[in-house]
Amino acid sequence: MAEQLAPGLWRLNIPLEGNPLKNLNSFLITGERNLLIDTGFNQPACKRAMDDQLREIGADLNRTDIFLTHLHSDHTGLSTYLHRPGCAVFLSGTDAIRREEYSHEEIWRKKYASYVENGFTWEEMNWLWDSNPAKMEGPEPLDGGFDRLDDGAVLEYGGRKLRCILTPGHTPGHLCLYDACNGVLFSSDHVLFHITPNICRWEGVPDALGDYLESLDKVKDLPVKMLLPAHREETGDLRQRAEELKAHHAHRLDNAERIVAESPGLTAYEITGRMQWSIRARNWTEFPLTQKFFAVGEAMAHLDWLEVRGKVTHRLENGKIRYYSIDNHKGVD
Ligand SMILES: [Zn+2]
């Protein structure tokens, strides 16, 4: 059921079946034109929930523009389905380029080959090939492409001025939307409660985690009365949560650095298996494969952070990338 949060502002609850994120919060700002913020996966359950709740509110899609906070399929999946002629589908320029690349198979082949170099087997990657939601449940290609937005762009809907804040980290072009007059921040996957946003390594981004931590500082002091994250019902204090998220990553960085120092020459996959995760699996072998994919991506973002700051280094040995502490590395050479 759609929930009215304020006059002209609705939260739509979109279930993400079988996904540990559990749900997506879509938001609808109504007015002369409407703005729908994020959409859910391109799958029947999301479609049904979206259609029903838009109908309940009485939203006319012919007067509805769509704002996608970032490229992930749980946010973008239904955008082409919901788009009507003459309406806009907004996404940051950076994420638009990457989302459009997702339709090229060679991008995925390259990505998967790099995960094999980092310790996955081809058998695992072949299984993931047809089941990865990033690849399978995204939007169909959009005629005319996305309407690209930059940091600082301002949109006006329902009497609200909404400023785009570029917050790279979770994706390289992640945007938060800030309504300063009413103290409303749509934080999407930049600041979540109860769960922590997944920060992965991105092709062509040297230090995604460093970017993310900087992006937390960019928003944490904003005056906010209503903080609206993209998953789960929980919300809370922005500054406090930003500090908790920073502490969470500091702990994880320590954890990774210690593992590399104690066991030189492990792959990112092996390091991930020794790190502490909050998932309910008895051990690394029992981790569901899709969760392994995200966990290794996250471990790699932490290894990149350590590497950029001269704490660890890597070498390619027989087709696998192996990590060493800088001190250990000197010893090995
Ligand atoms: Zn996301």
Short mmCIF file of N, CA, C and O in Angstrom, two decimals, residues 160-236:
data_model
loop_
_atom_site.label_atom_id
_atom_site.label_comp_id
_atom_site.label_asym_id
_atom_site.label_seq_id
_atom_site.Cartn_x
_atom_site.Cartn_y
_atom_site.Cartn_z
N ARG A 160 8.21 21.77 -4.81
CA ARG A 160 9.49 21.52 -4.13
C ARG A 160 10.65 21.74 -5.08
O ARG A 160 10.59 21.33 -6.23
N LYS A 161 11.70 22.38 -4.57
CA LYS A 161 12.95 22.50 -5.32
C LYS A 161 13.86 21.35 -4.85
O LYS A 161 14.16 21.25 -3.66
N LEU A 162 14.27 20.52 -5.79
CA LEU A 162 15.04 19.32 -5.44
C LEU A 162 16.42 19.41 -6.07
O LEU A 162 16.55 19.46 -7.29
N ARG A 163 17.44 19.45 -5.22
CA ARG A 163 18.82 19.59 -5.73
C ARG A 163 19.50 18.22 -5.78
O ARG A 163 19.42 17.43 -4.83
N CYS A 164 20.13 17.95 -6.92
CA CYS A 164 20.87 16.69 -7.09
C CYS A 164 22.22 16.83 -6.40
O CYS A 164 22.95 17.78 -6.65
N ILE A 165 22.53 15.87 -5.54
CA ILE A 165 23.86 15.85 -4.90
C ILE A 165 24.57 14.58 -5.36
O ILE A 165 24.14 13.47 -5.05
N LEU A 166 25.64 14.78 -6.12
CA LEU A 166 26.42 13.63 -6.60
C LEU A 166 27.15 13.00 -5.43
O LEU A 166 27.90 13.68 -4.72
N THR A 167 26.88 11.73 -5.19
CA THR A 167 27.45 11.03 -4.04
C THR A 167 28.06 9.70 -4.51
O THR A 167 27.53 8.63 -4.25
N PRO A 168 29.19 9.78 -5.25
CA PRO A 168 29.80 8.55 -5.79
C PRO A 168 30.26 7.63 -4.68
O PRO A 168 30.62 8.09 -3.59
N GLY A 169 30.24 6.34 -4.95
CA GLY A 169 30.66 5.34 -3.96
C GLY A 169 29.89 4.06 -4.20
O GLY A 169 30.40 3.10 -4.78
N HIS A 170 28.62 4.08 -3.83
CA HIS A 170 27.77 2.90 -4.06
C HIS A 170 27.69 2.61 -5.58
O HIS A 170 27.77 1.46 -5.99
N THR A 171 27.52 3.64 -6.38
CA THR A 171 27.81 3.58 -7.82
C THR A 171 28.59 4.85 -8.14
O THR A 171 28.53 5.82 -7.36
N PRO A 172 29.30 4.89 -9.27
CA PRO A 172 30.13 6.07 -9.55
C PRO A 172 29.31 7.35 -9.78
O PRO A 172 29.82 8.44 -9.63
N GLY A 173 28.02 7.20 -10.14
CA GLY A 173 27.22 8.39 -10.40
C GLY A 173 25.97 8.47 -9.53
O GLY A 173 24.96 9.03 -9.96
N HIS A 174 26.03 7.94 -8.32
CA HIS A 174 24.88 7.94 -7.42
C HIS A 174 24.45 9.37 -7.10
O HIS A 174 25.28 10.22 -6.79
N LEU A 175 23.14 9.63 -7.15
CA LEU A 175 22.61 10.96 -6.81
C LEU A 175 21.66 10.87 -5.62
O LEU A 175 20.77 10.00 -5.60
N CYS A 176 21.85 11.75 -4.64
CA CYS A 176 20.82 11.99 -3.63
C CYS A 176 20.01 13.20 -4.11
O CYS A 176 20.49 13.99 -4.92
N LEU A 177 18.81 13.33 -3.60
CA LEU A 177 17.96 14.44 -3.98
C LEU A 177 17.58 15.18 -2.69
O LEU A 177 17.09 14.55 -1.75
N TYR A 178 17.84 16.49 -2.67
CA TYR A 178 17.68 17.25 -1.42
C TYR A 178 16.71 18.41 -1.61
O TYR A 178 16.92 19.25 -2.48
N ASP A 179 15.69 18.42 -0.78
CA ASP A 179 14.71 19.50 -0.75
C ASP A 179 15.03 20.34 0.50
O ASP A 179 14.59 20.01 1.61
N ALA A 180 15.84 21.38 0.30
CA ALA A 180 16.36 22.15 1.44
C ALA A 180 15.23 22.87 2.20
O ALA A 180 15.25 22.93 3.43
N CYS A 181 14.24 23.41 1.47
CA CYS A 181 13.17 24.18 2.13
C CYS A 181 12.40 23.33 3.14
O CYS A 181 12.04 23.80 4.21
N ASN A 182 12.15 22.08 2.78
CA ASN A 182 11.38 21.21 3.66
C ASN A 182 12.25 20.25 4.47
O ASN A 182 11.73 19.43 5.23
N GLY A 183 13.57 20.32 4.28
CA GLY A 183 14.49 19.43 5.01
C GLY A 183 14.26 17.96 4.71
O GLY A 183 14.28 17.11 5.60
N VAL A 184 14.03 17.66 3.42
CA VAL A 184 13.83 16.26 3.03
C VAL A 184 15.02 15.80 2.20
O VAL A 184 15.42 16.46 1.24
N LEU A 185 15.62 14.67 2.60
CA LEU A 185 16.72 14.09 1.81
C LEU A 185 16.32 12.69 1.36
O LEU A 185 16.05 11.81 2.17
N PHE A 186 16.28 12.52 0.03
CA PHE A 186 16.12 11.18 -0.54
C PHE A 186 17.53 10.61 -0.65
O PHE A 186 18.28 10.96 -1.57
N SER A 187 17.90 9.76 0.29
CA SER A 187 19.31 9.33 0.36
C SER A 187 19.57 8.08 -0.46
O SER A 187 20.72 7.69 -0.62
N SER A 188 18.52 7.47 -0.99
CA SER A 188 18.65 6.26 -1.80
C SER A 188 19.56 5.22 -1.13
O SER A 188 19.37 4.92 0.04
N ASP A 189 20.57 4.71 -1.86
CA ASP A 189 21.44 3.69 -1.27
C ASP A 189 22.72 4.29 -0.70
O ASP A 189 23.66 3.56 -0.39
N HIS A 190 22.77 5.61 -0.58
CA HIS A 190 23.97 6.23 -0.01
C HIS A 190 23.96 6.08 1.51
O HIS A 190 24.98 5.76 2.12
N VAL A 191 22.81 6.30 2.13
CA VAL A 191 22.68 6.13 3.58
C VAL A 191 21.46 5.24 3.82
O VAL A 191 20.33 5.62 3.53
N LEU A 192 21.72 4.04 4.31
CA LEU A 192 20.64 3.10 4.64
C LEU A 192 20.71 2.80 6.13
O LEU A 192 21.74 2.98 6.77
N PHE A 193 19.60 2.31 6.66
CA PHE A 193 19.55 1.94 8.08
C PHE A 193 19.33 0.44 8.18
O PHE A 193 18.76 -0.16 7.27
N HIS A 194 19.80 -0.13 9.26
CA HIS A 194 19.67 -1.56 9.52
C HIS A 194 20.62 -2.38 8.63
O HIS A 194 21.24 -3.32 9.08
N ILE A 195 20.72 -2.01 7.34
CA ILE A 195 21.69 -2.67 6.46
C ILE A 195 22.70 -1.61 6.00
O ILE A 195 22.41 -0.43 6.05
N THR A 196 23.89 -2.09 5.57
CA THR A 196 24.88 -1.12 5.10
C THR A 196 24.94 -1.17 3.57
O THR A 196 24.87 -2.24 2.99
N PRO A 197 25.07 0.00 2.93
CA PRO A 197 25.15 0.01 1.46
C PRO A 197 26.36 -0.79 0.99
O PRO A 197 27.43 -0.73 1.60
N ASN A 198 26.17 -1.54 -0.09
CA ASN A 198 27.25 -2.33 -0.65
C ASN A 198 28.18 -1.41 -1.45
O ASN A 198 27.73 -0.67 -2.32
N ILE A 199 29.47 -1.43 -1.11
CA ILE A 199 30.45 -0.62 -1.85
C ILE A 199 31.39 -1.58 -2.57
O ILE A 199 32.16 -2.30 -1.93
N CYS A 200 31.31 -1.61 -3.88
CA CYS A 200 32.08 -2.54 -4.72
C CYS A 200 33.17 -1.82 -5.48
O CYS A 200 33.10 -0.62 -5.66
N ARG A 201 34.12 -2.62 -5.98
CA ARG A 201 35.06 -2.06 -6.95
C ARG A 201 34.34 -1.83 -8.27
O ARG A 201 33.51 -2.61 -8.69
N TRP A 202 34.65 -0.69 -8.93
CA TRP A 202 34.09 -0.38 -10.26
C TRP A 202 35.22 -0.23 -11.25
O TRP A 202 36.23 0.41 -10.94
N GLU A 203 35.04 -0.80 -12.42
CA GLU A 203 35.99 -0.65 -13.51
C GLU A 203 36.28 0.84 -13.75
O GLU A 203 35.34 1.63 -13.86
N GLY A 204 37.56 1.20 -13.78
CA GLY A 204 37.92 2.59 -14.07
C GLY A 204 37.83 3.53 -12.88
O GLY A 204 38.07 4.72 -13.01
N VAL A 205 37.46 3.00 -11.70
CA VAL A 205 37.41 3.83 -10.48
C VAL A 205 38.51 3.31 -9.54
O VAL A 205 38.43 2.18 -9.07
N PRO A 206 39.54 4.12 -9.27
CA PRO A 206 40.66 3.59 -8.47
C PRO A 206 40.32 3.32 -7.01
O PRO A 206 40.91 2.46 -6.39
N ASP A 207 39.36 4.08 -6.45
CA ASP A 207 39.15 4.01 -5.00
C ASP A 207 37.67 4.29 -4.66
O ASP A 207 37.34 5.35 -4.12
N ALA A 208 36.81 3.33 -4.96
CA ALA A 208 35.36 3.52 -4.76
C ALA A 208 35.03 3.76 -3.29
O ALA A 208 34.16 4.58 -2.96
N LEU A 209 35.72 3.06 -2.38
CA LEU A 209 35.42 3.24 -0.96
C LEU A 209 35.84 4.63 -0.49
O LEU A 209 35.10 5.29 0.26
N GLY A 210 37.01 5.10 -0.96
CA GLY A 210 37.44 6.47 -0.63
C GLY A 210 36.40 7.48 -1.10
O GLY A 210 36.06 8.42 -0.39
N ASP A 211 35.88 7.26 -2.32
CA ASP A 211 34.84 8.15 -2.85
C ASP A 211 33.61 8.11 -1.96
O ASP A 211 33.00 9.14 -1.67
N TYR A 212 33.23 6.91 -1.54
CA TYR A 212 32.02 6.76 -0.71
C TYR A 212 32.16 7.51 0.61
O TYR A 212 31.26 8.24 1.03
N LEU A 213 33.32 7.34 1.27
CA LEU A 213 33.52 7.99 2.57
C LEU A 213 33.49 9.51 2.42
O LEU A 213 32.93 10.23 3.25
N GLU A 214 34.06 10.00 1.33
CA GLU A 214 34.01 11.44 1.05
C GLU A 214 32.56 11.89 0.81
O GLU A 214 32.16 12.96 1.25
N SER A 215 31.80 11.05 0.11
CA SER A 215 30.40 11.39 -0.17
C SER A 215 29.55 11.40 1.11
O SER A 215 28.55 12.10 1.18
N LEU A 216 29.94 10.60 2.10
CA LEU A 216 29.22 10.65 3.38
C LEU A 216 29.45 12.02 4.03
O LEU A 216 28.52 12.65 4.54
N ASP A 217 30.71 12.48 3.97
CA ASP A 217 31.01 13.79 4.54
C ASP A 217 30.26 14.90 3.81
O ASP A 217 29.92 15.92 4.40
N LYS A 218 30.04 14.68 2.52
CA LYS A 218 29.36 15.69 1.70
C LYS A 218 27.91 15.92 2.15
O LYS A 218 27.39 17.02 2.02
N VAL A 219 27.26 14.89 2.69
CA VAL A 219 25.84 15.06 3.07
C VAL A 219 25.60 15.13 4.57
O VAL A 219 24.53 15.57 5.00
N LYS A 220 26.56 14.68 5.37
CA LYS A 220 26.22 14.39 6.77
C LYS A 220 25.77 15.60 7.60
O LYS A 220 25.06 15.43 8.57
N ASP A 221 26.18 16.81 7.20
CA ASP A 221 25.79 17.99 7.97
C ASP A 221 24.59 18.74 7.40
O ASP A 221 24.25 19.83 7.88
N LEU A 222 23.95 18.18 6.39
CA LEU A 222 22.77 18.85 5.83
C LEU A 222 21.65 18.87 6.87
O LEU A 222 21.42 17.87 7.55
N PRO A 223 20.95 20.01 6.98
CA PRO A 223 19.78 20.02 7.88
C PRO A 223 18.68 19.13 7.27
O PRO A 223 18.21 19.40 6.17
N VAL A 224 18.33 18.07 7.98
CA VAL A 224 17.36 17.11 7.45
C VAL A 224 16.32 16.78 8.52
O VAL A 224 16.67 16.39 9.63
N LYS A 225 15.05 16.97 8.15
CA LYS A 225 13.97 16.59 9.07
C LYS A 225 13.39 15.24 8.69
O LYS A 225 12.88 14.50 9.53
N MET A 226 13.42 14.95 7.40
CA MET A 226 12.86 13.68 6.92
C MET A 226 13.90 13.01 6.01
O MET A 226 14.21 13.51 4.93
N LEU A 227 14.49 11.91 6.52
CA LEU A 227 15.52 11.20 5.76
C LEU A 227 14.88 9.96 5.16
O LEU A 227 14.33 9.13 5.88
N LEU A 228 14.94 9.85 3.83
CA LEU A 228 14.21 8.79 3.14
C LEU A 228 15.16 7.88 2.35
O LEU A 228 15.49 8.16 1.20
N PRO A 229 15.60 6.78 2.96
CA PRO A 229 16.46 5.83 2.26
C PRO A 229 15.66 4.93 1.31
O PRO A 229 14.43 4.86 1.41
N ALA A 230 16.35 4.23 0.42
CA ALA A 230 15.67 3.48 -0.64
C ALA A 230 15.29 2.04 -0.24
O ALA A 230 14.56 1.39 -0.99
N HIS A 231 15.77 1.57 0.90
CA HIS A 231 15.40 0.21 1.31
C HIS A 231 15.01 0.20 2.79
O HIS A 231 15.57 0.94 3.57
N ARG A 232 14.07 -0.69 3.11
CA ARG A 232 13.59 -0.87 4.47
C ARG A 232 12.82 0.36 4.98
O ARG A 232 12.95 1.44 4.44
N GLU A 233 12.09 0.12 6.06
CA GLU A 233 11.30 1.22 6.64
C GLU A 233 12.11 2.09 7.58
O GLU A 233 11.76 3.25 7.81
N GLU A 234 13.20 1.50 8.12
CA GLU A 234 13.94 2.23 9.15
C GLU A 234 14.55 3.52 8.60
O GLU A 234 15.02 3.57 7.48
N THR A 235 14.54 4.54 9.45
CA THR A 235 15.30 5.74 9.15
C THR A 235 15.81 6.28 10.49
O THR A 235 15.64 5.63 11.51
N GLY A 236 16.48 7.44 10.48
CA GLY A 236 17.02 7.94 11.74
C GLY A 236 17.82 9.19 11.51
O GLY A 236 17.58 9.93 10.55
#
